[in-house]
XYZ file of C-alpha atoms in Angstrom:
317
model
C 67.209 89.471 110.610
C 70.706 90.121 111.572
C 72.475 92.842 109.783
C 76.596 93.016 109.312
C 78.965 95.588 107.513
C 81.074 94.847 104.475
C 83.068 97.320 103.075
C 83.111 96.726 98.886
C 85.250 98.409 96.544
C 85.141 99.357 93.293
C 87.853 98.391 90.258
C 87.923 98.503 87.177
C 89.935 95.637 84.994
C 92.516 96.453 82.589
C 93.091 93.185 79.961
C 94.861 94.258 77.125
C 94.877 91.293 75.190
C 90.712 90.894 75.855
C 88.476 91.106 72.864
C 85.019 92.488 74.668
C 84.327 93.004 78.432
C 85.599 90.982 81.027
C 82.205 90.213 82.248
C 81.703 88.337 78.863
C 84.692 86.635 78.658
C 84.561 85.204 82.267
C 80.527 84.227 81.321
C 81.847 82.562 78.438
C 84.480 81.082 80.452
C 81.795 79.755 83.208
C 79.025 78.475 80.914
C 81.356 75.861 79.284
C 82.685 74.584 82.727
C 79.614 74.047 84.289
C 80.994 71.020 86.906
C 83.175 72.795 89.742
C 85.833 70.314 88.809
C 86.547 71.608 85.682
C 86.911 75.247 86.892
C 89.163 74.237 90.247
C 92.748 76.054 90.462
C 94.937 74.337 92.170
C 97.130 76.839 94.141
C 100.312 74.559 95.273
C 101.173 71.135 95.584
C 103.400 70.560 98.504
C 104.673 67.035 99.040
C 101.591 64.849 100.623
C 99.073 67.114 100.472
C 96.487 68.071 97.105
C 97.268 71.803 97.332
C 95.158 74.618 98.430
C 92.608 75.605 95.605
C 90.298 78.352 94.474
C 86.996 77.837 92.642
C 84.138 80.247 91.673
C 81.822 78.039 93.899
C 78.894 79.780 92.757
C 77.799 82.313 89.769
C 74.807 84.274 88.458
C 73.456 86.586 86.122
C 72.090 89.345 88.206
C 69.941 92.759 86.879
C 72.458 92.362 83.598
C 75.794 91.739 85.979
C 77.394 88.280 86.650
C 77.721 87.980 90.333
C 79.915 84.888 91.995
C 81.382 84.282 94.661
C 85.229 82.532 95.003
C 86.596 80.560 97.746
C 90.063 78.936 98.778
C 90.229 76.015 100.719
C 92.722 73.037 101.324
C 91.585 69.452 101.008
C 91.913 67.663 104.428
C 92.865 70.419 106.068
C 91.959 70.671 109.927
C 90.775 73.180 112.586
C 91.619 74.006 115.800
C 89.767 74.188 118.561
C 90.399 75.015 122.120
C 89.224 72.632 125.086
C 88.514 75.254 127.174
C 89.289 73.947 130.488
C 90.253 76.897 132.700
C 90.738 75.154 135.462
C 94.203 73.260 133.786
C 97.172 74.693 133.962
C 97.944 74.005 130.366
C 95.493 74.378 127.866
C 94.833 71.908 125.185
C 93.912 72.261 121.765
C 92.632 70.072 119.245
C 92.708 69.803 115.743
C 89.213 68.274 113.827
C 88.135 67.725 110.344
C 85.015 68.719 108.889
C 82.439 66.520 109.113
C 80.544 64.768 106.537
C 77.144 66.644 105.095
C 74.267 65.876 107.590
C 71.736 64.961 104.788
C 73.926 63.512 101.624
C 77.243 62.419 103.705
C 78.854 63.991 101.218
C 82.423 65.032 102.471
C 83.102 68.326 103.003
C 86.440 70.866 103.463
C 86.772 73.914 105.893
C 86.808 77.023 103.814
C 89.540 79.388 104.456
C 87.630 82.736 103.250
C 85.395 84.018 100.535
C 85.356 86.941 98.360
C 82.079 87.722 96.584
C 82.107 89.928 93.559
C 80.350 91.153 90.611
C 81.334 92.121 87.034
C 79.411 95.224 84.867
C 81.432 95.289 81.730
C 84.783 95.791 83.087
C 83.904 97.751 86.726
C 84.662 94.573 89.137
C 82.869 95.416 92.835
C 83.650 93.193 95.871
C 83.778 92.410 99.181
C 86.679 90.526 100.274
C 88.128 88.170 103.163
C 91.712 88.419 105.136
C 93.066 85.427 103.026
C 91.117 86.110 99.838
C 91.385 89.727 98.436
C 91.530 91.267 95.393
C 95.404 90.163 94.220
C 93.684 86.433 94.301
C 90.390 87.112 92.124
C 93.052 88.626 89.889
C 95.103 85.317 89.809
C 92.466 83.266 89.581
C 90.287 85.031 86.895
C 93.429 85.254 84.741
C 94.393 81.300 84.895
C 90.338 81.245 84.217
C 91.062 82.852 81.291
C 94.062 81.402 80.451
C 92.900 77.578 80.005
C 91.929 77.764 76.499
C 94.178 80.255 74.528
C 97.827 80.325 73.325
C 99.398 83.145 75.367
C 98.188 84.566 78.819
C 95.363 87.161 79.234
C 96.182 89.029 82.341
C 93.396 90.170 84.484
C 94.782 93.708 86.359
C 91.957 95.175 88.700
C 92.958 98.999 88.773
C 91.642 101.358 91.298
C 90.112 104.954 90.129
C 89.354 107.868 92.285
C 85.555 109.370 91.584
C 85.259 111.803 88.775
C 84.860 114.811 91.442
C 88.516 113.769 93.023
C 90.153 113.253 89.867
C 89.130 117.058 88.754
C 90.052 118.239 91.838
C 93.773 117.197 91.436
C 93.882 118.854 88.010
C 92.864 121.705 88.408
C 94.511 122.414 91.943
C 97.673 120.129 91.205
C 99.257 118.519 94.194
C 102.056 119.805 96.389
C 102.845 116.831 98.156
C 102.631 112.847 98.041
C 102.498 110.941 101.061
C 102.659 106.784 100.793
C 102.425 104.535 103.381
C 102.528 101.003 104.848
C 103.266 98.337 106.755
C 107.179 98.124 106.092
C 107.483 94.045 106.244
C 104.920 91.594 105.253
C 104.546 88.032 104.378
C 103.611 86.992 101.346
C 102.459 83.430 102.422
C 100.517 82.877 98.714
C 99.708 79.097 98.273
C 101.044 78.435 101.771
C 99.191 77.404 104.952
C 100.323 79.393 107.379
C 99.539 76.726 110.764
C 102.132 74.378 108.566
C 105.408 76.934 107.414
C 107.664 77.399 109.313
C 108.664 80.868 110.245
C 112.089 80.789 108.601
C 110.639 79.819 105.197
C 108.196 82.720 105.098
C 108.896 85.170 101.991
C 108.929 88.601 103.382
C 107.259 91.353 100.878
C 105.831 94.386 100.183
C 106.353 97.617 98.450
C 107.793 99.476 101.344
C 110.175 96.984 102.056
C 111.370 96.925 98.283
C 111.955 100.958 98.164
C 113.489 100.853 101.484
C 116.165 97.561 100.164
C 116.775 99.770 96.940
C 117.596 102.519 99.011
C 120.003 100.440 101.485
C 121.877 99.039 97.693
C 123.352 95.734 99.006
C 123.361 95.794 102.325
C 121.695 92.869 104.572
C 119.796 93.062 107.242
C 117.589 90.170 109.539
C 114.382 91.707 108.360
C 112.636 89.251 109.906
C 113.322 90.595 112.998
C 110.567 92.551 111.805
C 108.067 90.575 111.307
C 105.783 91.215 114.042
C 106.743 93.898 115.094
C 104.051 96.600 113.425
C 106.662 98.836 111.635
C 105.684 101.080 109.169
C 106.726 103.545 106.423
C 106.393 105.856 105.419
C 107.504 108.229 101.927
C 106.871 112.098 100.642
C 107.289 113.042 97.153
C 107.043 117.438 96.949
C 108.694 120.324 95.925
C 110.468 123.014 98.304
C 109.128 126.572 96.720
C 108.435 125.906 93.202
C 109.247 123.497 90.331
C 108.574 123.270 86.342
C 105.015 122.614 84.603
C 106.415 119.244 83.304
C 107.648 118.269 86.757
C 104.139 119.334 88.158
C 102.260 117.005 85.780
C 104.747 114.615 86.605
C 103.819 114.468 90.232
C 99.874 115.033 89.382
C 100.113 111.540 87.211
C 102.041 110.025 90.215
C 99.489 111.023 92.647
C 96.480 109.024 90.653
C 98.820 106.085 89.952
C 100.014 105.511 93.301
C 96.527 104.723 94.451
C 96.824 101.033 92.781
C 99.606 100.004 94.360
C 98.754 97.335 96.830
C 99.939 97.751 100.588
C 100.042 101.166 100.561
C 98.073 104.029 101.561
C 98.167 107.092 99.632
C 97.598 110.646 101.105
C 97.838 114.106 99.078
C 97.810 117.506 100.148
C 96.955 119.965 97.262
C 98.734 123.186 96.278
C 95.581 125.018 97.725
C 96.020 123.505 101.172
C 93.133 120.734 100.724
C 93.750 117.542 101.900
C 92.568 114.579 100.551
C 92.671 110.920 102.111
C 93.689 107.829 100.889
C 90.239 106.399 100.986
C 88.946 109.458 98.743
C 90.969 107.873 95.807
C 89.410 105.062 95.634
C 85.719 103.591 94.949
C 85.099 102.007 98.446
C 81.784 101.884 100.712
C 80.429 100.449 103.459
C 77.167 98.470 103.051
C 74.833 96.778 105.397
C 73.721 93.556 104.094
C 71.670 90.596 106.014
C 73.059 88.232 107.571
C 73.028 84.766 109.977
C 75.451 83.424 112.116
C 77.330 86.548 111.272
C 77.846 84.986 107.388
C 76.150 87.738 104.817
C 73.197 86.215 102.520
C 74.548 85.892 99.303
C 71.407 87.474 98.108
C 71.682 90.399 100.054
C 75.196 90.894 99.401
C 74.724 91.309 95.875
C 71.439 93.471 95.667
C 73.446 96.096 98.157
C 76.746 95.915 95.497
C 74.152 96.034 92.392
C 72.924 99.217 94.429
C 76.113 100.796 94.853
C 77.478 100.450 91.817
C 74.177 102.076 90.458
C 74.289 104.578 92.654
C 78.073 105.087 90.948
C 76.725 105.528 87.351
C 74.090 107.648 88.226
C 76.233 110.047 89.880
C 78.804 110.178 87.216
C 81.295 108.760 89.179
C 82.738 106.138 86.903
């Protein structure tokens, strides 16, 4: 059997107005909408179309964990294919939908990516898509949550570095802060990106915000910048020396900046040591089986089960 690489990361959910675990809650949540209907989120509804959705198309109880796995997808949506003609001077390209099942004739919807995840008490591991990460299971487990009480429960899924990192920074402190990104983005949420046109795209990120706060009220055409790969980049540090409150200042900035999404955190330490970005969080690779390139559900969730194991048992969380 084929094997493919997934890289999974580790969170762990912060839900302040949760009574119990999030794994319960979301259980709780699942068990009383057993038909995929009544657990569909519908993401937007632009003029003549149903809206893209998200669902939780499947969920188990696995070794004491619930495992699931959620997918977005747009009703009637349509792929593209190229007819691959090299011999034409102009390529063609058309656009299908997906057929009906082979056995039932049920209709059936292309899928535009899957996250699969599982939930120990409040430690969230998953292995995510390009168009649905973490920032989405967020979203959609707090409208899950959501349905049935007065005021929102917000779901936050908060990275932590290991136990061994976290000591490291406290007892060496750090002597410099380095963040990172991709300066422009577009935050195309609820919007299919083969139907927007490229003047209605919202541009984000968090580099982009610190660098318009910076700027005050000046405009640019950052669009211009769209594709064109720039990137950021920010140091926080101290020239010689600076005061104990101001070093525990930048300590606590150095763990917290490790959440923020779109950005890369690096750290040197006032020893010299220099720790990476992807030391500060809980993230693996892990081979899993799979066919047609497509991991086996099954196998995706025995290698997470394992990992997060392996986590516990090493005192890491």
């Amino acid at each position: 059997m084929a094997k493919i690489h997934k890289t999974v990361h580790c969170k762990i959910a912060q839900v302040p107005k949760l009574k119990g675990s999030l794994q319960a809650a979301v259980a709780a949540e699942l068990a009383i909408r057993e038909q995929a209907a009544d657990r569909l989120e519908r993401v937007s509804n632009r003029s003549g179309s149903v809206g893209r959705s998200r669902v939780i198309a499947q969920s188990y109880t696995y070794k004491g964990a619930l495992a699931g796995v959620l997918l977005a997808y747009e009703p009637g949506s349509k792929a593209a294919a190229l007819i691959k003609d090299m011999s034409a001077k102009q390529l063609s390209i058309s656009h299908f939908s997906a057929p009906d099942d082979d056995v039932t004739g049920t209709p059936q919807d292309w899928v535009e990516g899957l996250l699969y995840f599982m939930i120990r008490e409040n430690y969230v591991v998953f292995a995510q898509s390009t168009t649905v990460r973490s920032i989405q299971l967020e979203h959609h487990l707090t409208w899950l949550l959501t349905q049935n009480v007065a005021s929102p429960v917000i779901v936050t899924l908060s990275d932590r570095a290991p136990r061994d990192v976290e000591q490291l920074i406290r007892t060496n402190h750090v002597k410099s802060v380095f963040i990172g990104g991709s300066l422009i983005s577009a935050d195309q949420e609820g919007l299919s990106t083969d139907k927007v046109d490229r003047q209605s795209v919202k541009l984000a990120g968090p580099m982009l915000d610190a660098v318009k706060a910076t700027l005050g009220g000046q405009q640019f055409r950052w669009l211009d910048g769209l594709d064109g790969n720039l990137e950021a980049k920010l140091e926080l540090t101290f020239k010689r020396d600076t005061t104990t409150e101001a070093q525990k200042l930048l300590d606590n900035l150095a763990v917290a900046l490790r959440h923020v999404e779109g950005v890369d955190t690096d750290l040197v330490l006032a020893n010299g040591q220099k720790i990476a970005h992807d030391r500060l969080r809980l993230i693996t690779s892990l081979s899993m089986d799979a066919t047609d390139g497509v991991p086996n559900v099954s196998s995706v969730f025995e290698s997470m089960y394992g990992w997060l194991k392996s986590l516990a048992n090493t005192g890491q969380l």
